[in-house]
Amino acid sequence: MPLRFYNTLTQQVEDFTPASENTVRMYTCGPTVYDFAHIGNFRTFTFVDLLRKCLRLNGFQLNHVMNITDVDDKIIRNAVARRLSLEDYTKIYTEAFLEDCASLRLERPERLSPATEHIQDMADAIQKLGDSHHTYTSEGSVYFKIASFPGYGKLSHNDFSGNLSGARVDVDEYDKADARDFALWKTPKEGEFFWDTAIGPGRPGWHIECSVMAIKYLGETLDIHAGGVDLIFPHHENEIAQSECLTGKARQLQVLHLCDEPRHVVWVAGDRDALDHCAGMHGVLCERRQHRSRTFCRRHLQHDSQRGKAERARWFGRQRFEHRLRLRAITQQQRGAGRLERTTRVRID
Ligand SMILES: [Zn+2]
């Protein structure tokens, strides 16, 4: 009996057959390393790990690529605030993410692909989209013109008829001609990191990185594209638009998403503090790694008891303090090595 998956694109359960022989070409969206990954993120990565194991048990070989988003608005803002280079800032959270994955025994994809190693590829792709009239420039930033891709909305099955073309909106603090359009390349603001490229100074938008790296390492079509349900729109919808305009081919054979809401994170979300949320999972895994307390996770999952809440609050406070100490130590180390002059320009030859 063939393996069958629910395909978000067709909204059908379908037999799965990879396009070329027995190797599955799979792309999944990885972490944005601006902070520690939280328990909801790891739920998605665990889903991907189970998918990998399921495919292999069914006799398939894997060629799986996952990106590491190591440049975005939050990363830049935090790195500048900490007076660290992008590389030094994201290294902390990339290493923490990989350590946490190892603790959860998640398999590593065949290729992990950091976005900042593919800036030239992204600039080339944006140039190519511009040559085929899928983009426009506004105040130095480059946007994808949704109206140029009639298939927009086919993944999320959204009806965009209510969106007024020509209405100017200010999303991400950039000007767009149409509410649905999205940034491919963002012009730098004062004091921000940027790359000098043929399409001008700036940095890539989030969506373009996945299209570019998937095409580069897996080819013009994929067998599986997977991710959390929160990525269906706009991220994966935008990826499909870019990729199909770049290649002229239908992008995915099957698109899988983790389908339900991550209700089990309530005990963390209840603390209403983003830093607690993020530091919590990493801290739990560190604690587990160091074998300080084998009962730690069990105690902290007892969210309904007053004692458990007080204990968790104390523990999160300690995590925040340790996190601040770690960042301070890195900053002092950088200052000692004379590397704290702000790096705001990276030239690509
Ligand atoms: Zn992605």
mmCIF file of C-alpha atoms and ligand atoms in Angstrom:
data_model
loop_
_atom_site.group_PDB
_atom_site.id
_atom_site.type_symbol
_atom_site.label_atom_id
_atom_site.label_comp_id
_atom_site.label_asym_id
_atom_site.label_seq_id
_atom_site.Cartn_x
_atom_site.Cartn_y
_atom_site.Cartn_z
ATOM 1 C CA MET A 1 0.000 0.000 0.000
ATOM 2 C CA PRO A 2 1.468 3.408 -0.949
ATOM 3 C CA LEU A 3 2.210 6.062 1.622
ATOM 4 C CA ARG A 4 -0.585 8.673 1.677
ATOM 5 C CA PHE A 5 -0.451 12.284 2.846
ATOM 6 C CA TYR A 6 -2.886 15.170 3.133
ATOM 7 C CA ASN A 7 -1.804 17.751 0.568
ATOM 8 C CA THR A 8 -2.564 21.342 1.657
ATOM 9 C CA LEU A 9 -2.392 22.472 -1.971
ATOM 10 C CA THR A 10 -5.122 20.152 -3.288
ATOM 11 C CA GLN A 11 -6.894 19.612 0.073
ATOM 12 C CA GLN A 12 -6.923 15.893 -0.690
ATOM 13 C CA VAL A 13 -5.313 12.794 0.822
ATOM 14 C CA GLU A 14 -3.065 11.524 -1.974
ATOM 15 C CA ASP A 15 -0.699 8.665 -2.731
ATOM 16 C CA PHE A 16 2.893 9.773 -2.366
ATOM 17 C CA THR A 17 5.385 9.109 -5.165
ATOM 18 C CA PRO A 18 8.584 11.158 -5.510
ATOM 19 C CA ALA A 19 9.307 12.536 -8.968
ATOM 20 C CA SER A 20 12.737 10.993 -9.376
ATOM 21 C CA GLU A 21 13.388 7.363 -8.441
ATOM 22 C CA ASN A 22 13.371 6.679 -4.726
ATOM 23 C CA THR A 23 14.875 9.851 -3.271
ATOM 24 C CA VAL A 24 12.528 12.368 -1.646
ATOM 25 C CA ARG A 25 13.522 15.994 -2.208
ATOM 26 C CA MET A 26 12.126 17.790 0.806
ATOM 27 C CA TYR A 27 12.378 21.386 1.994
ATOM 28 C CA THR A 28 11.280 22.505 5.451
ATOM 29 C CA CYS A 29 11.389 25.954 6.986
ATOM 30 C CA GLY A 30 13.877 26.228 9.840
ATOM 31 C CA PRO A 31 14.260 28.555 12.828
ATOM 32 C CA THR A 32 14.757 32.315 12.868
ATOM 33 C CA VAL A 33 17.684 32.565 15.257
ATOM 34 C CA TYR A 34 16.840 35.832 17.055
ATOM 35 C CA ASP A 35 16.203 34.026 20.348
ATOM 36 C CA PHE A 36 15.915 30.506 21.764
ATOM 37 C CA ALA A 37 13.365 28.337 19.950
ATOM 38 C CA HIS A 38 10.260 27.707 22.070
ATOM 39 C CA ILE A 39 8.246 24.577 22.664
ATOM 40 C CA GLY A 40 5.788 25.391 19.845
ATOM 41 C CA ASN A 41 8.693 25.640 17.370
ATOM 42 C CA PHE A 42 10.001 22.268 18.484
ATOM 43 C CA ARG A 43 6.594 20.743 17.977
ATOM 44 C CA THR A 44 6.940 21.544 14.273
ATOM 45 C CA PHE A 45 10.533 20.270 14.125
ATOM 46 C CA THR A 46 9.437 17.057 15.859
ATOM 47 C CA PHE A 47 6.703 16.655 13.231
ATOM 48 C CA VAL A 48 9.342 16.988 10.497
ATOM 49 C CA ASP A 49 11.557 14.464 12.264
ATOM 50 C CA LEU A 50 8.684 11.955 12.406
ATOM 51 C CA LEU A 51 8.010 12.582 8.726
ATOM 52 C CA ARG A 52 11.671 11.836 7.912
ATOM 53 C CA LYS A 53 11.559 8.594 9.888
ATOM 54 C CA CYS A 54 8.249 7.593 8.341
ATOM 55 C CA LEU A 55 9.601 8.130 4.813
ATOM 56 C CA ARG A 56 12.739 6.128 5.530
ATOM 57 C CA LEU A 57 10.774 3.273 7.100
ATOM 58 C CA ASN A 58 8.824 3.151 3.846
ATOM 59 C CA GLY A 59 12.005 2.611 1.861
ATOM 60 C CA PHE A 60 12.707 6.162 0.678
ATOM 61 C CA GLN A 61 16.044 7.942 0.760
ATOM 62 C CA LEU A 62 16.093 11.569 1.815
ATOM 63 C CA ASN A 63 17.501 14.760 0.417
ATOM 64 C CA HIS A 64 16.194 17.222 2.982
ATOM 65 C CA VAL A 65 17.170 20.906 3.163
ATOM 66 C CA MET A 66 16.268 23.192 6.053
ATOM 67 C CA ASN A 67 17.094 26.901 6.180
ATOM 68 C CA ILE A 68 18.418 28.850 9.146
ATOM 69 C CA THR A 69 17.038 32.399 8.990
ATOM 70 C CA ASP A 70 19.995 34.371 10.346
ATOM 71 C CA VAL A 71 18.959 37.795 9.051
ATOM 72 C CA ASP A 72 15.657 39.584 9.657
ATOM 73 C CA ASP A 73 14.360 42.762 11.294
ATOM 74 C CA LYS A 74 14.356 41.363 14.848
ATOM 75 C CA ILE A 75 17.852 39.882 14.516
ATOM 76 C CA ILE A 76 19.237 43.154 13.191
ATOM 77 C CA ARG A 77 17.510 45.196 15.898
ATOM 78 C CA ASN A 78 18.754 42.899 18.687
ATOM 79 C CA ALA A 79 22.311 42.608 17.314
ATOM 80 C CA VAL A 80 22.608 46.406 17.030
ATOM 81 C CA ALA A 81 21.231 46.822 20.572
ATOM 82 C CA ARG A 82 23.795 44.320 21.876
ATOM 83 C CA ARG A 83 26.557 45.904 19.797
ATOM 84 C CA LEU A 84 27.344 42.541 18.229
ATOM 85 C CA SER A 85 27.887 41.605 14.603
ATOM 86 C CA LEU A 86 25.053 39.618 12.982
ATOM 87 C CA GLU A 87 27.298 36.570 12.889
ATOM 88 C CA ASP A 88 28.212 36.718 16.586
ATOM 89 C CA TYR A 89 24.617 37.354 17.633
ATOM 90 C CA THR A 90 23.022 34.555 15.588
ATOM 91 C CA LYS A 91 25.776 32.057 16.442
ATOM 92 C CA ILE A 92 24.508 31.954 20.049
ATOM 93 C CA TYR A 93 20.996 30.945 19.052
ATOM 94 C CA THR A 94 21.964 28.701 16.148
ATOM 95 C CA GLU A 95 24.173 26.627 18.443
ATOM 96 C CA ALA A 96 21.458 26.555 21.117
ATOM 97 C CA PHE A 97 18.913 25.378 18.544
ATOM 98 C CA LEU A 98 21.154 22.544 17.337
ATOM 99 C CA GLU A 99 21.910 21.496 20.917
ATOM 100 C CA ASP A 100 18.201 21.428 21.722
ATOM 101 C CA CYS A 101 17.438 19.377 18.590
ATOM 102 C CA ALA A 102 20.113 16.874 19.607
ATOM 103 C CA SER A 103 18.618 16.664 23.112
ATOM 104 C CA LEU A 104 15.239 15.869 21.589
ATOM 105 C CA ARG A 105 16.957 13.316 19.321
ATOM 106 C CA LEU A 106 15.744 15.063 16.187
ATOM 107 C CA GLU A 107 17.646 13.979 13.102
ATOM 108 C CA ARG A 108 19.648 16.667 11.355
ATOM 109 C CA PRO A 109 18.545 17.335 7.733
ATOM 110 C CA GLU A 110 20.989 16.414 4.976
ATOM 111 C CA ARG A 111 21.701 20.139 4.566
ATOM 112 C CA LEU A 112 21.286 23.094 6.932
ATOM 113 C CA SER A 113 21.393 26.280 4.937
ATOM 114 C CA PRO A 114 22.001 29.699 6.575
ATOM 115 C CA ALA A 115 20.387 32.575 4.664
ATOM 116 C CA THR A 116 23.409 34.889 4.947
ATOM 117 C CA GLU A 117 25.518 32.456 2.909
ATOM 118 C CA HIS A 118 23.163 32.944 -0.053
ATOM 119 C CA ILE A 119 22.768 36.716 -0.319
ATOM 120 C CA GLN A 120 24.226 36.846 -3.834
ATOM 121 C CA ASP A 121 21.889 34.032 -4.962
ATOM 122 C CA MET A 122 18.932 35.987 -3.592
ATOM 123 C CA ALA A 123 20.002 39.224 -5.288
ATOM 124 C CA ASP A 124 20.345 37.310 -8.588
ATOM 125 C CA ALA A 125 16.857 35.792 -8.161
ATOM 126 C CA ILE A 126 15.319 39.211 -7.426
ATOM 127 C CA GLN A 127 17.042 40.595 -10.516
ATOM 128 C CA LYS A 128 15.569 37.737 -12.559
ATOM 129 C CA LEU A 129 12.067 38.393 -11.172
ATOM 130 C CA GLY A 130 12.531 42.069 -12.059
ATOM 131 C CA ASP A 131 13.558 41.191 -15.620
ATOM 132 C CA SER A 132 10.287 39.283 -16.021
ATOM 133 C CA HIS A 133 8.229 42.213 -14.588
ATOM 134 C CA HIS A 134 7.210 40.585 -11.307
ATOM 135 C CA THR A 135 8.690 43.329 -9.094
ATOM 136 C CA TYR A 136 8.726 47.066 -8.516
ATOM 137 C CA THR A 137 10.914 49.343 -6.422
ATOM 138 C CA SER A 138 9.627 51.783 -3.824
ATOM 139 C CA GLU A 139 12.002 53.999 -1.818
ATOM 140 C CA GLY A 140 14.921 51.636 -2.419
ATOM 141 C CA SER A 141 13.089 48.434 -1.427
ATOM 142 C CA VAL A 142 12.018 45.837 -3.986
ATOM 143 C CA TYR A 143 8.538 44.270 -3.805
ATOM 144 C CA PHE A 144 6.932 41.273 -5.443
ATOM 145 C CA LYS A 145 3.906 42.316 -7.512
ATOM 146 C CA ILE A 146 1.162 39.849 -6.555
ATOM 147 C CA ALA A 147 -1.026 40.981 -9.441
ATOM 148 C CA SER A 148 1.586 39.508 -11.813
ATOM 149 C CA PHE A 149 0.922 35.965 -10.522
ATOM 150 C CA PRO A 150 -2.665 34.815 -11.195
ATOM 151 C CA GLY A 151 -2.273 31.660 -9.065
ATOM 152 C CA TYR A 152 -1.821 33.633 -5.825
ATOM 153 C CA GLY A 153 -3.974 32.153 -3.052
ATOM 154 C CA LYS A 154 -4.036 28.581 -4.376
ATOM 155 C CA LEU A 155 -2.236 27.140 -1.337
ATOM 156 C CA SER A 156 -4.064 28.959 1.455
ATOM 157 C CA HIS A 157 -7.348 28.971 -0.518
ATOM 158 C CA ASN A 158 -7.831 32.580 0.549
ATOM 159 C CA ASP A 159 -10.113 34.914 -1.345
ATOM 160 C CA PHE A 160 -8.239 38.138 -1.983
ATOM 161 C CA SER A 161 -10.992 39.911 -3.868
ATOM 162 C CA GLY A 162 -11.480 42.291 -0.915
ATOM 163 C CA ASN A 163 -7.942 43.629 -1.126
ATOM 164 C CA LEU A 164 -7.844 46.883 -3.028
ATOM 165 C CA SER A 165 -5.076 47.200 -5.548
ATOM 166 C CA GLY A 166 -3.410 50.591 -5.343
ATOM 167 C CA ALA A 167 -4.147 51.135 -1.637
ATOM 168 C CA ARG A 168 -0.952 52.224 0.094
ATOM 169 C CA VAL A 169 -0.271 50.475 3.361
ATOM 170 C CA ASP A 170 2.572 50.651 5.779
ATOM 171 C CA VAL A 171 3.493 47.140 6.831
ATOM 172 C CA ASP A 172 7.000 46.451 8.179
ATOM 173 C CA GLU A 173 7.483 50.218 7.882
ATOM 174 C CA TYR A 174 7.901 49.974 4.110
ATOM 175 C CA ASP A 175 5.649 51.420 1.393
ATOM 176 C CA LYS A 176 3.821 49.037 -0.921
ATOM 177 C CA ALA A 177 1.594 49.674 -3.920
ATOM 178 C CA ASP A 178 -0.789 46.808 -3.078
ATOM 179 C CA ALA A 179 -1.704 45.450 0.352
ATOM 180 C CA ARG A 180 -0.826 41.900 -0.757
ATOM 181 C CA ASP A 181 2.639 42.709 -2.132
ATOM 182 C CA PHE A 182 5.610 41.650 -0.066
ATOM 183 C CA ALA A 183 9.214 42.766 0.276
ATOM 184 C CA LEU A 184 11.927 40.855 -1.561
ATOM 185 C CA TRP A 185 14.725 43.268 -0.706
ATOM 186 C CA LYS A 186 14.652 45.889 2.061
ATOM 187 C CA THR A 187 16.599 49.097 1.926
ATOM 188 C CA PRO A 188 18.616 49.693 5.122
ATOM 189 C CA LYS A 189 17.615 52.259 7.707
ATOM 190 C CA GLU A 190 20.166 54.440 9.452
ATOM 191 C CA GLY A 191 22.850 52.376 11.255
ATOM 192 C CA GLU A 192 21.551 48.991 10.062
ATOM 193 C CA PHE A 193 23.470 46.100 8.537
ATOM 194 C CA PHE A 194 23.263 45.768 4.787
ATOM 195 C CA TRP A 195 24.848 44.114 1.768
ATOM 196 C CA ASP A 196 25.982 45.943 -1.356
ATOM 197 C CA THR A 197 24.683 44.141 -4.417
ATOM 198 C CA ALA A 198 23.775 44.833 -8.036
ATOM 199 C CA ILE A 199 20.150 45.501 -6.971
ATOM 200 C CA GLY A 200 21.274 48.096 -4.435
ATOM 201 C CA PRO A 201 22.184 48.158 -0.739
ATOM 202 C CA GLY A 202 19.896 46.204 1.570
ATOM 203 C CA ARG A 203 18.985 42.828 2.942
ATOM 204 C CA PRO A 204 16.664 40.046 1.753
ATOM 205 C CA GLY A 205 13.078 39.526 2.866
ATOM 206 C CA TRP A 206 12.220 36.271 4.619
ATOM 207 C CA HIS A 207 10.197 34.652 1.810
ATOM 208 C CA ILE A 208 12.812 34.888 -0.941
ATOM 209 C CA GLU A 209 15.459 32.991 1.036
ATOM 210 C CA CYS A 210 13.456 29.752 1.105
ATOM 211 C CA SER A 211 12.623 29.852 -2.622
ATOM 212 C CA VAL A 212 16.245 30.515 -3.559
ATOM 213 C CA MET A 213 17.805 27.844 -1.348
ATOM 214 C CA ALA A 214 15.202 25.223 -2.260
ATOM 215 C CA ILE A 215 15.793 25.780 -5.989
ATOM 216 C CA LYS A 216 19.571 25.844 -5.548
ATOM 217 C CA TYR A 217 19.845 22.564 -3.637
ATOM 218 C CA LEU A 218 16.746 20.601 -4.680
ATOM 219 C CA GLY A 219 15.956 21.793 -8.197
ATOM 220 C CA GLU A 220 13.026 23.533 -9.835
ATOM 221 C CA THR A 221 10.372 21.297 -8.260
ATOM 222 C CA LEU A 222 10.038 19.569 -4.879
ATOM 223 C CA ASP A 223 8.480 16.340 -3.678
ATOM 224 C CA ILE A 224 7.521 17.680 -0.252
ATOM 225 C CA HIS A 225 7.467 21.110 1.335
ATOM 226 C CA ALA A 226 6.527 20.948 5.000
ATOM 227 C CA GLY A 227 6.126 23.302 7.955
ATOM 228 C CA GLY A 228 3.850 24.543 10.701
ATOM 229 C CA VAL A 229 0.278 25.500 9.855
ATOM 230 C CA ASP A 230 1.119 29.127 10.667
ATOM 231 C CA LEU A 231 3.406 29.216 7.608
ATOM 232 C CA ILE A 232 0.718 28.391 5.031
ATOM 233 C CA PHE A 233 -0.098 32.069 4.687
ATOM 234 C CA PRO A 234 1.682 34.242 3.859
ATOM 235 C CA HIS A 235 5.087 32.527 3.871
ATOM 236 C CA HIS A 236 4.443 29.415 1.777
ATOM 237 C CA GLU A 237 1.931 31.197 -0.439
ATOM 238 C CA ASN A 238 4.610 33.785 -1.214
ATOM 239 C CA GLU A 239 7.254 31.102 -1.732
ATOM 240 C CA ILE A 240 5.087 29.423 -4.360
ATOM 241 C CA ALA A 241 4.510 32.735 -6.164
ATOM 242 C CA GLN A 242 8.236 33.564 -6.296
ATOM 243 C CA SER A 243 9.393 30.055 -7.179
ATOM 244 C CA GLU A 244 6.882 29.519 -9.967
ATOM 245 C CA CYS A 245 7.692 32.934 -11.462
ATOM 246 C CA LEU A 246 11.417 32.075 -11.303
ATOM 247 C CA THR A 247 11.173 28.592 -12.804
ATOM 248 C CA GLY A 248 7.952 28.636 -14.797
ATOM 249 C CA LYS A 249 7.081 25.279 -13.206
ATOM 250 C CA ALA A 250 4.531 24.170 -10.614
ATOM 251 C CA ARG A 251 6.438 24.109 -7.352
ATOM 252 C CA GLN A 252 5.292 21.382 -5.003
ATOM 253 C CA LEU A 253 3.957 17.923 -5.528
ATOM 254 C CA GLN A 254 2.827 17.733 -1.946
ATOM 255 C CA VAL A 255 2.705 20.373 0.746
ATOM 256 C CA LEU A 256 2.349 19.100 4.280
ATOM 257 C CA HIS A 257 1.546 21.122 7.346
ATOM 258 C CA LEU A 258 1.175 20.346 10.981
ATOM 259 C CA CYS A 259 -2.553 20.734 11.149
ATOM 260 C CA ASP A 260 -3.814 21.551 14.619
ATOM 261 C CA GLU A 261 -3.070 24.242 17.157
ATOM 262 C CA PRO A 262 -0.241 23.579 19.643
ATOM 263 C CA ARG A 263 -2.526 23.548 22.678
ATOM 264 C CA HIS A 264 0.034 21.953 24.924
ATOM 265 C CA VAL A 265 2.059 25.175 25.089
ATOM 266 C CA VAL A 266 -0.641 26.772 27.249
ATOM 267 C CA TRP A 267 1.372 26.250 30.379
ATOM 268 C CA VAL A 268 4.156 28.393 28.934
ATOM 269 C CA ALA A 269 1.993 30.933 27.113
ATOM 270 C CA GLY A 270 0.126 31.479 30.373
ATOM 271 C CA ASP A 271 3.170 33.327 31.696
ATOM 272 C CA ARG A 272 2.552 36.050 29.099
ATOM 273 C CA ASP A 273 6.218 36.812 28.734
ATOM 274 C CA ALA A 274 7.952 36.215 25.431
ATOM 275 C CA LEU A 275 11.378 35.835 26.994
ATOM 276 C CA ASP A 276 10.069 33.284 29.473
ATOM 277 C CA HIS A 277 8.477 31.489 26.573
ATOM 278 C CA CYS A 278 11.707 31.332 24.593
ATOM 279 C CA ALA A 279 14.196 30.808 27.384
ATOM 280 C CA GLY A 280 11.952 28.172 28.951
ATOM 281 C CA MET A 281 12.388 25.388 26.424
ATOM 282 C CA HIS A 282 16.122 25.877 26.022
ATOM 283 C CA GLY A 283 16.495 25.985 29.777
ATOM 284 C CA VAL A 284 14.489 22.799 30.261
ATOM 285 C CA LEU A 285 16.683 21.034 27.727
ATOM 286 C CA CYS A 286 19.902 22.417 29.248
ATOM 287 C CA GLU A 287 18.711 21.211 32.598
ATOM 288 C CA ARG A 288 18.012 17.809 31.159
ATOM 289 C CA ARG A 289 21.384 17.716 29.417
ATOM 290 C CA GLN A 290 23.222 18.459 32.598
ATOM 291 C CA HIS A 291 21.177 15.901 34.553
ATOM 292 C CA ARG A 292 20.658 18.373 37.371
ATOM 293 C CA SER A 293 17.113 17.265 37.886
ATOM 294 C CA ARG A 294 15.483 14.340 36.177
ATOM 295 C CA THR A 295 12.095 15.350 37.481
ATOM 296 C CA PHE A 296 12.337 18.964 36.312
ATOM 297 C CA CYS A 297 10.114 18.630 33.223
ATOM 298 C CA ARG A 298 7.465 16.682 35.076
ATOM 299 C CA ARG A 299 7.313 19.243 37.892
ATOM 300 C CA HIS A 300 7.064 22.149 35.461
ATOM 301 C CA LEU A 301 4.316 20.553 33.435
ATOM 302 C CA GLN A 302 2.111 20.529 36.547
ATOM 303 C CA HIS A 303 0.783 23.919 35.523
ATOM 304 C CA ASP A 304 -2.394 23.816 37.545
ATOM 305 C CA SER A 305 -0.776 23.787 40.958
ATOM 306 C CA GLN A 306 0.096 27.020 42.794
ATOM 307 C CA ARG A 307 3.364 25.516 43.940
ATOM 308 C CA GLY A 308 4.252 24.604 40.355
ATOM 309 C CA LYS A 309 3.556 28.185 39.187
ATOM 310 C CA ALA A 310 5.731 29.763 41.886
ATOM 311 C CA GLU A 311 8.504 27.281 41.213
ATOM 312 C CA ARG A 312 8.314 27.971 37.475
ATOM 313 C CA ALA A 313 8.395 31.757 38.021
ATOM 314 C CA ARG A 314 11.551 31.426 40.147
ATOM 315 C CA TRP A 315 13.171 29.174 37.598
ATOM 316 C CA PHE A 316 12.334 31.456 34.642
ATOM 317 C CA GLY A 317 13.786 34.396 36.581
ATOM 318 C CA ARG A 318 17.030 32.488 37.002
ATOM 319 C CA GLN A 319 17.036 31.666 33.271
ATOM 320 C CA ARG A 320 16.644 35.331 32.346
ATOM 321 C CA PHE A 321 19.482 36.264 34.677
ATOM 322 C CA GLU A 322 21.784 33.574 33.223
ATOM 323 C CA HIS A 323 20.848 34.655 29.704
ATOM 324 C CA ARG A 324 21.808 38.273 30.469
ATOM 325 C CA LEU A 325 25.113 37.149 31.996
ATOM 326 C CA ARG A 326 25.899 35.079 28.925
ATOM 327 C CA LEU A 327 25.239 37.989 26.557
ATOM 328 C CA ARG A 328 27.288 40.346 28.749
ATOM 329 C CA ALA A 329 30.231 37.918 28.749
ATOM 330 C CA ILE A 330 30.131 37.691 24.957
ATOM 331 C CA THR A 331 29.957 41.486 24.621
ATOM 332 C CA GLN A 332 32.948 41.940 26.954
ATOM 333 C CA GLN A 333 34.869 39.295 25.047
ATOM 334 C CA GLN A 334 34.166 41.150 21.778
ATOM 335 C CA ARG A 335 35.191 44.468 23.305
ATOM 336 C CA GLY A 336 38.447 42.933 24.570
ATOM 337 C CA ALA A 337 39.207 41.615 21.103
ATOM 338 C CA GLY A 338 38.576 45.069 19.586
ATOM 339 C CA ARG A 339 35.729 43.754 17.436
ATOM 340 C CA LEU A 340 32.986 46.038 18.624
ATOM 341 C CA GLU A 341 33.116 48.582 15.832
ATOM 342 C CA ARG A 342 29.692 48.238 14.318
ATOM 343 C CA THR A 343 29.757 46.160 11.160
ATOM 344 C CA THR A 344 27.211 47.752 8.919
ATOM 345 C CA ARG A 345 28.500 46.944 5.486
ATOM 346 C CA VAL A 346 29.294 43.675 3.821
ATOM 347 C CA ARG A 347 30.469 43.957 0.246
ATOM 348 C CA ILE A 348 29.833 41.145 -2.196
ATOM 349 C CA ASP A 349 32.309 40.972 -5.051
HETATM 350 ZN ZN ZN B 1 10.497 29.058 4.589
#
